[in-house]
JSON list of C-alpha atoms in Angstrom, two decimals:
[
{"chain": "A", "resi": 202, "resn": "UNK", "atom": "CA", "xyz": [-6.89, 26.96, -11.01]},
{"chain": "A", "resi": 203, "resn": "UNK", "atom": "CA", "xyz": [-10.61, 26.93, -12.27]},
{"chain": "A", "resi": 204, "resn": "UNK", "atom": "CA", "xyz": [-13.09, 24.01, -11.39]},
{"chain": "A", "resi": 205, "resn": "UNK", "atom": "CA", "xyz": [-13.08, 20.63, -13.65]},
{"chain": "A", "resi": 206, "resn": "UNK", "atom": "CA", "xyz": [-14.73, 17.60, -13.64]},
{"chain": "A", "resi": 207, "resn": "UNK", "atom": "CA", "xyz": [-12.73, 14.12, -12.38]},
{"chain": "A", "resi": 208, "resn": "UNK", "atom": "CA", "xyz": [-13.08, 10.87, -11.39]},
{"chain": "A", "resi": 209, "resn": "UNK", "atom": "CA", "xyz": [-10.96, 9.03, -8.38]},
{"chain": "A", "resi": 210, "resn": "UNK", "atom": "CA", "xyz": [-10.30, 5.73, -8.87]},
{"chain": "A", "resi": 211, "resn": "UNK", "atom": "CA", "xyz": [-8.63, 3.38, -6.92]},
{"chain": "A", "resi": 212, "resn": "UNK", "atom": "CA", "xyz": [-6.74, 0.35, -8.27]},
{"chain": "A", "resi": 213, "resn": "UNK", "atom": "CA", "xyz": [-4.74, -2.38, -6.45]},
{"chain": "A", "resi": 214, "resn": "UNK", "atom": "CA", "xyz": [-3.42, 0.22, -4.03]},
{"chain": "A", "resi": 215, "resn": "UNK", "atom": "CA", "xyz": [-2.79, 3.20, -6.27]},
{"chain": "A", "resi": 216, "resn": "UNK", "atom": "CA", "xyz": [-5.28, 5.91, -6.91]},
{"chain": "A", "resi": 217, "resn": "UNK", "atom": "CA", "xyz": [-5.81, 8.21, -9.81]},
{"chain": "A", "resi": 218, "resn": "UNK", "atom": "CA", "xyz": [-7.43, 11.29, -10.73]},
{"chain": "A", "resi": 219, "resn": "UNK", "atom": "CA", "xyz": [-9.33, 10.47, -14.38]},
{"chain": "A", "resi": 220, "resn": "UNK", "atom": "CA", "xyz": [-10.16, 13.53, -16.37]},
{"chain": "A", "resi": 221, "resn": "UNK", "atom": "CA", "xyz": [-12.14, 13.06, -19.28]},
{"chain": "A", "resi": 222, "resn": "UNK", "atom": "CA", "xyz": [-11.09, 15.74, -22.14]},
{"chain": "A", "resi": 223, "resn": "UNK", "atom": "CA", "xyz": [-13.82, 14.58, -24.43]},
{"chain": "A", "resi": 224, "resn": "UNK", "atom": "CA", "xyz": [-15.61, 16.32, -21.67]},
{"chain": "A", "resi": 225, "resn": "UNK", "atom": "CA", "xyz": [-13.46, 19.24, -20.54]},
{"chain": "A", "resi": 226, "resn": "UNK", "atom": "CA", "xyz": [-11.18, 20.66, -22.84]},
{"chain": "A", "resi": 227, "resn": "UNK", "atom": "CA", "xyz": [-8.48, 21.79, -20.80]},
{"chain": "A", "resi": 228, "resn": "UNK", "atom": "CA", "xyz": [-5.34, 20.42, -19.92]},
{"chain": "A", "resi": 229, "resn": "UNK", "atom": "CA", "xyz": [-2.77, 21.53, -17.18]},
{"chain": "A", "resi": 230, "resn": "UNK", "atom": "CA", "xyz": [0.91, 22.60, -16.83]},
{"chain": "A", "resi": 231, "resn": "UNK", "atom": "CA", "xyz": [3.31, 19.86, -14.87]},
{"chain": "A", "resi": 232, "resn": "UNK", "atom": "CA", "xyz": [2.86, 22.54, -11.85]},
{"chain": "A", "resi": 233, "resn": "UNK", "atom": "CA", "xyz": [-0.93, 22.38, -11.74]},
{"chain": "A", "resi": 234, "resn": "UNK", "atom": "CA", "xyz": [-0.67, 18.87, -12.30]},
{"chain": "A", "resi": 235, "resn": "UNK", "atom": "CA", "xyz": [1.75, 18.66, -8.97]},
{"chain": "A", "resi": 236, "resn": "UNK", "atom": "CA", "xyz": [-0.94, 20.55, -7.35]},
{"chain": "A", "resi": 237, "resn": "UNK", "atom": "CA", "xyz": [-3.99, 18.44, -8.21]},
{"chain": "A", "resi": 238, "resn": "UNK", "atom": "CA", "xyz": [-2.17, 15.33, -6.63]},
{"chain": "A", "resi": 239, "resn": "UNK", "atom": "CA", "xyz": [-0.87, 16.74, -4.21]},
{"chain": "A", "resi": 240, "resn": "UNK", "atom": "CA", "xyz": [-2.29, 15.31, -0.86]},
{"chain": "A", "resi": 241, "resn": "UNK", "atom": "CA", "xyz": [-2.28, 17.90, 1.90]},
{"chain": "A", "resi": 242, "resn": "UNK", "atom": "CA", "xyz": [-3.65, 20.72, -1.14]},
{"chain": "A", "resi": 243, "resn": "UNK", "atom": "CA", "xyz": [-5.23, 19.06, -4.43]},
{"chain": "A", "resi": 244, "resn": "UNK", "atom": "CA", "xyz": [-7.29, 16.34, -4.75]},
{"chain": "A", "resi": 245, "resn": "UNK", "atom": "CA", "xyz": [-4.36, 13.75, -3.69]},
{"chain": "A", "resi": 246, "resn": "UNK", "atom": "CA", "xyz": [-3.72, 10.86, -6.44]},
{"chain": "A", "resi": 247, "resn": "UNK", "atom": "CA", "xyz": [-0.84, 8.54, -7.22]},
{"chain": "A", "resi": 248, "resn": "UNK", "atom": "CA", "xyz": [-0.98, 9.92, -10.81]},
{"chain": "A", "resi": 249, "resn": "UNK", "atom": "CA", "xyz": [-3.45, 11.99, -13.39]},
{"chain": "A", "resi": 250, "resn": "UNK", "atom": "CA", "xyz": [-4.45, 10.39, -16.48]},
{"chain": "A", "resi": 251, "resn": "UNK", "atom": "CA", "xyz": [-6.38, 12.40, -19.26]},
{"chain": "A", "resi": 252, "resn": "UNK", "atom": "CA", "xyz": [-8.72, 10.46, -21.86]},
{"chain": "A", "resi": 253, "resn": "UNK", "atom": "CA", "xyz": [-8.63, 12.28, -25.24]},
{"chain": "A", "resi": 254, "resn": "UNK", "atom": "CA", "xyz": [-10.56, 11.47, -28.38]},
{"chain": "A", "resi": 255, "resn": "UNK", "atom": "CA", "xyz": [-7.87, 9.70, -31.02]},
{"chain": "A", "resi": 256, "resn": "UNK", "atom": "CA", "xyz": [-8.23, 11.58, -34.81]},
{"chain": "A", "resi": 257, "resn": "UNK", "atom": "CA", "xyz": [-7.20, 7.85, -36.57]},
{"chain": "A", "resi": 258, "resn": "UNK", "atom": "CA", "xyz": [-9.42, 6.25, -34.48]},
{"chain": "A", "resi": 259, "resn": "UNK", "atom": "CA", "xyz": [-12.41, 5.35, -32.10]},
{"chain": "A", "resi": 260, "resn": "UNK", "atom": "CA", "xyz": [-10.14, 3.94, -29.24]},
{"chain": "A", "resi": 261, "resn": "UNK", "atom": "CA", "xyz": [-9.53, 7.12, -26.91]},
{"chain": "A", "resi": 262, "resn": "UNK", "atom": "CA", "xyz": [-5.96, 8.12, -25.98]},
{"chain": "A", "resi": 263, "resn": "UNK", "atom": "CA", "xyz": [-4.76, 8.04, -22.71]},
{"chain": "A", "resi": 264, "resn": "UNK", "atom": "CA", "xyz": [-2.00, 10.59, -21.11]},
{"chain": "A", "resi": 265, "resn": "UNK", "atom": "CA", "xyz": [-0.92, 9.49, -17.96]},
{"chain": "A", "resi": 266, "resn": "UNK", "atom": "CA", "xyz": [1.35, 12.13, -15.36]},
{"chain": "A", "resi": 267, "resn": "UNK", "atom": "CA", "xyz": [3.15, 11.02, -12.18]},
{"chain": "A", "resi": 268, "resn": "UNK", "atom": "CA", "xyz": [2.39, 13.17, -9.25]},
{"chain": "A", "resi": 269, "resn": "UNK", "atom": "CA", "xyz": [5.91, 14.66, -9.52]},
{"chain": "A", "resi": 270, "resn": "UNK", "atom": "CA", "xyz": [4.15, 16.12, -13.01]},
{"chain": "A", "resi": 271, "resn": "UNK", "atom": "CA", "xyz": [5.96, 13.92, -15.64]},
{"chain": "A", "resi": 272, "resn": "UNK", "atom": "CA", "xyz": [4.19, 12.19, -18.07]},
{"chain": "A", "resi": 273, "resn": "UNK", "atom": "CA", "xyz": [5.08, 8.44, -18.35]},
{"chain": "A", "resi": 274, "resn": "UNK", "atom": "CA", "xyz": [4.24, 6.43, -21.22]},
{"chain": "A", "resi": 275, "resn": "UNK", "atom": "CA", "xyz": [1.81, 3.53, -19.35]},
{"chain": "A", "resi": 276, "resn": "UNK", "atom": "CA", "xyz": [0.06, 2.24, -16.26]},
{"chain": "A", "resi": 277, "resn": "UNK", "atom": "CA", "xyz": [-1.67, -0.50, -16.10]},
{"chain": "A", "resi": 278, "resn": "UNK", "atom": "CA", "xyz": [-3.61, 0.23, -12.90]},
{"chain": "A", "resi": 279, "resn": "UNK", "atom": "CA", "xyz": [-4.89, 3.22, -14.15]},
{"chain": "A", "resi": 280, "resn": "UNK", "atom": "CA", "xyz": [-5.59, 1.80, -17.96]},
{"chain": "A", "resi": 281, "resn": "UNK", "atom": "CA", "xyz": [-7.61, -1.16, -15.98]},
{"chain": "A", "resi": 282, "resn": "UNK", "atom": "CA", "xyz": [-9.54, 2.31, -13.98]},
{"chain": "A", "resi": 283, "resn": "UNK", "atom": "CA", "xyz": [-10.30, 4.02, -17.47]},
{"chain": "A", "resi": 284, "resn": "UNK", "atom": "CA", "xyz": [-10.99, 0.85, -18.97]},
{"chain": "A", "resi": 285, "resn": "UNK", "atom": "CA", "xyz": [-13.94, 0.55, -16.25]},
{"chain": "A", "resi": 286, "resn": "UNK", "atom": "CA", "xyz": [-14.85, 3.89, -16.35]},
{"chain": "A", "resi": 287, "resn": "UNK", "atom": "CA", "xyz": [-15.74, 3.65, -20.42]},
{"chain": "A", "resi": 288, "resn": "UNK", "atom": "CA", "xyz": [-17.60, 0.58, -19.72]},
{"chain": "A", "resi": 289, "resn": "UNK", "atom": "CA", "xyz": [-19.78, 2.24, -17.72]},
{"chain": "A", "resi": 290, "resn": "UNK", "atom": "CA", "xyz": [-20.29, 5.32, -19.87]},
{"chain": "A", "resi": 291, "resn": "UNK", "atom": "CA", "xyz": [-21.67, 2.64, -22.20]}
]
């Protein structure tokens, strides 16, 4: 797996790996994502979330993956984690 960019956040007890694909364009197979939050090898998070640019809009998409590698539909510990990571890219 090549080097990326990420942020770890931590929110009421879970943690998350944020990767920002208006910044890296890549995107990773539910095995790498197993691996990158995986504790004892990857980075270790409670689940991935990817921020995408929207084509219908300025709000930015969010794609959130459980560490078992399946993407669930929500979070709101990690939405409130993006949420202050755009505020301070402001």
């Amino acid at each position: 797996m090549s080097e990326f960019e990420f942020i770890k956040m931590n929110g009421l007890g879970n943690d998350f790996v944020i990767i920002d694909q208006r910044i890296n364009e890549l995107d990773h197979s539910s095995t790498e994502v197993q691996h990158i939050c995986n504790r004892d090898k990857g980075i270790g998070c409670d689940q991935l979330i990817y921020i995408r640019n929207s084509e219908i809009s300025d709000i930015p998409l969010l794609k959130f993956y459980n560490s078992d590698g399946g993407e669930i539909s929500a979070c709101g510990n990690g939405t409130r984690c993006v949420a202050n990571y755009l505020m301070e890219q402001d």
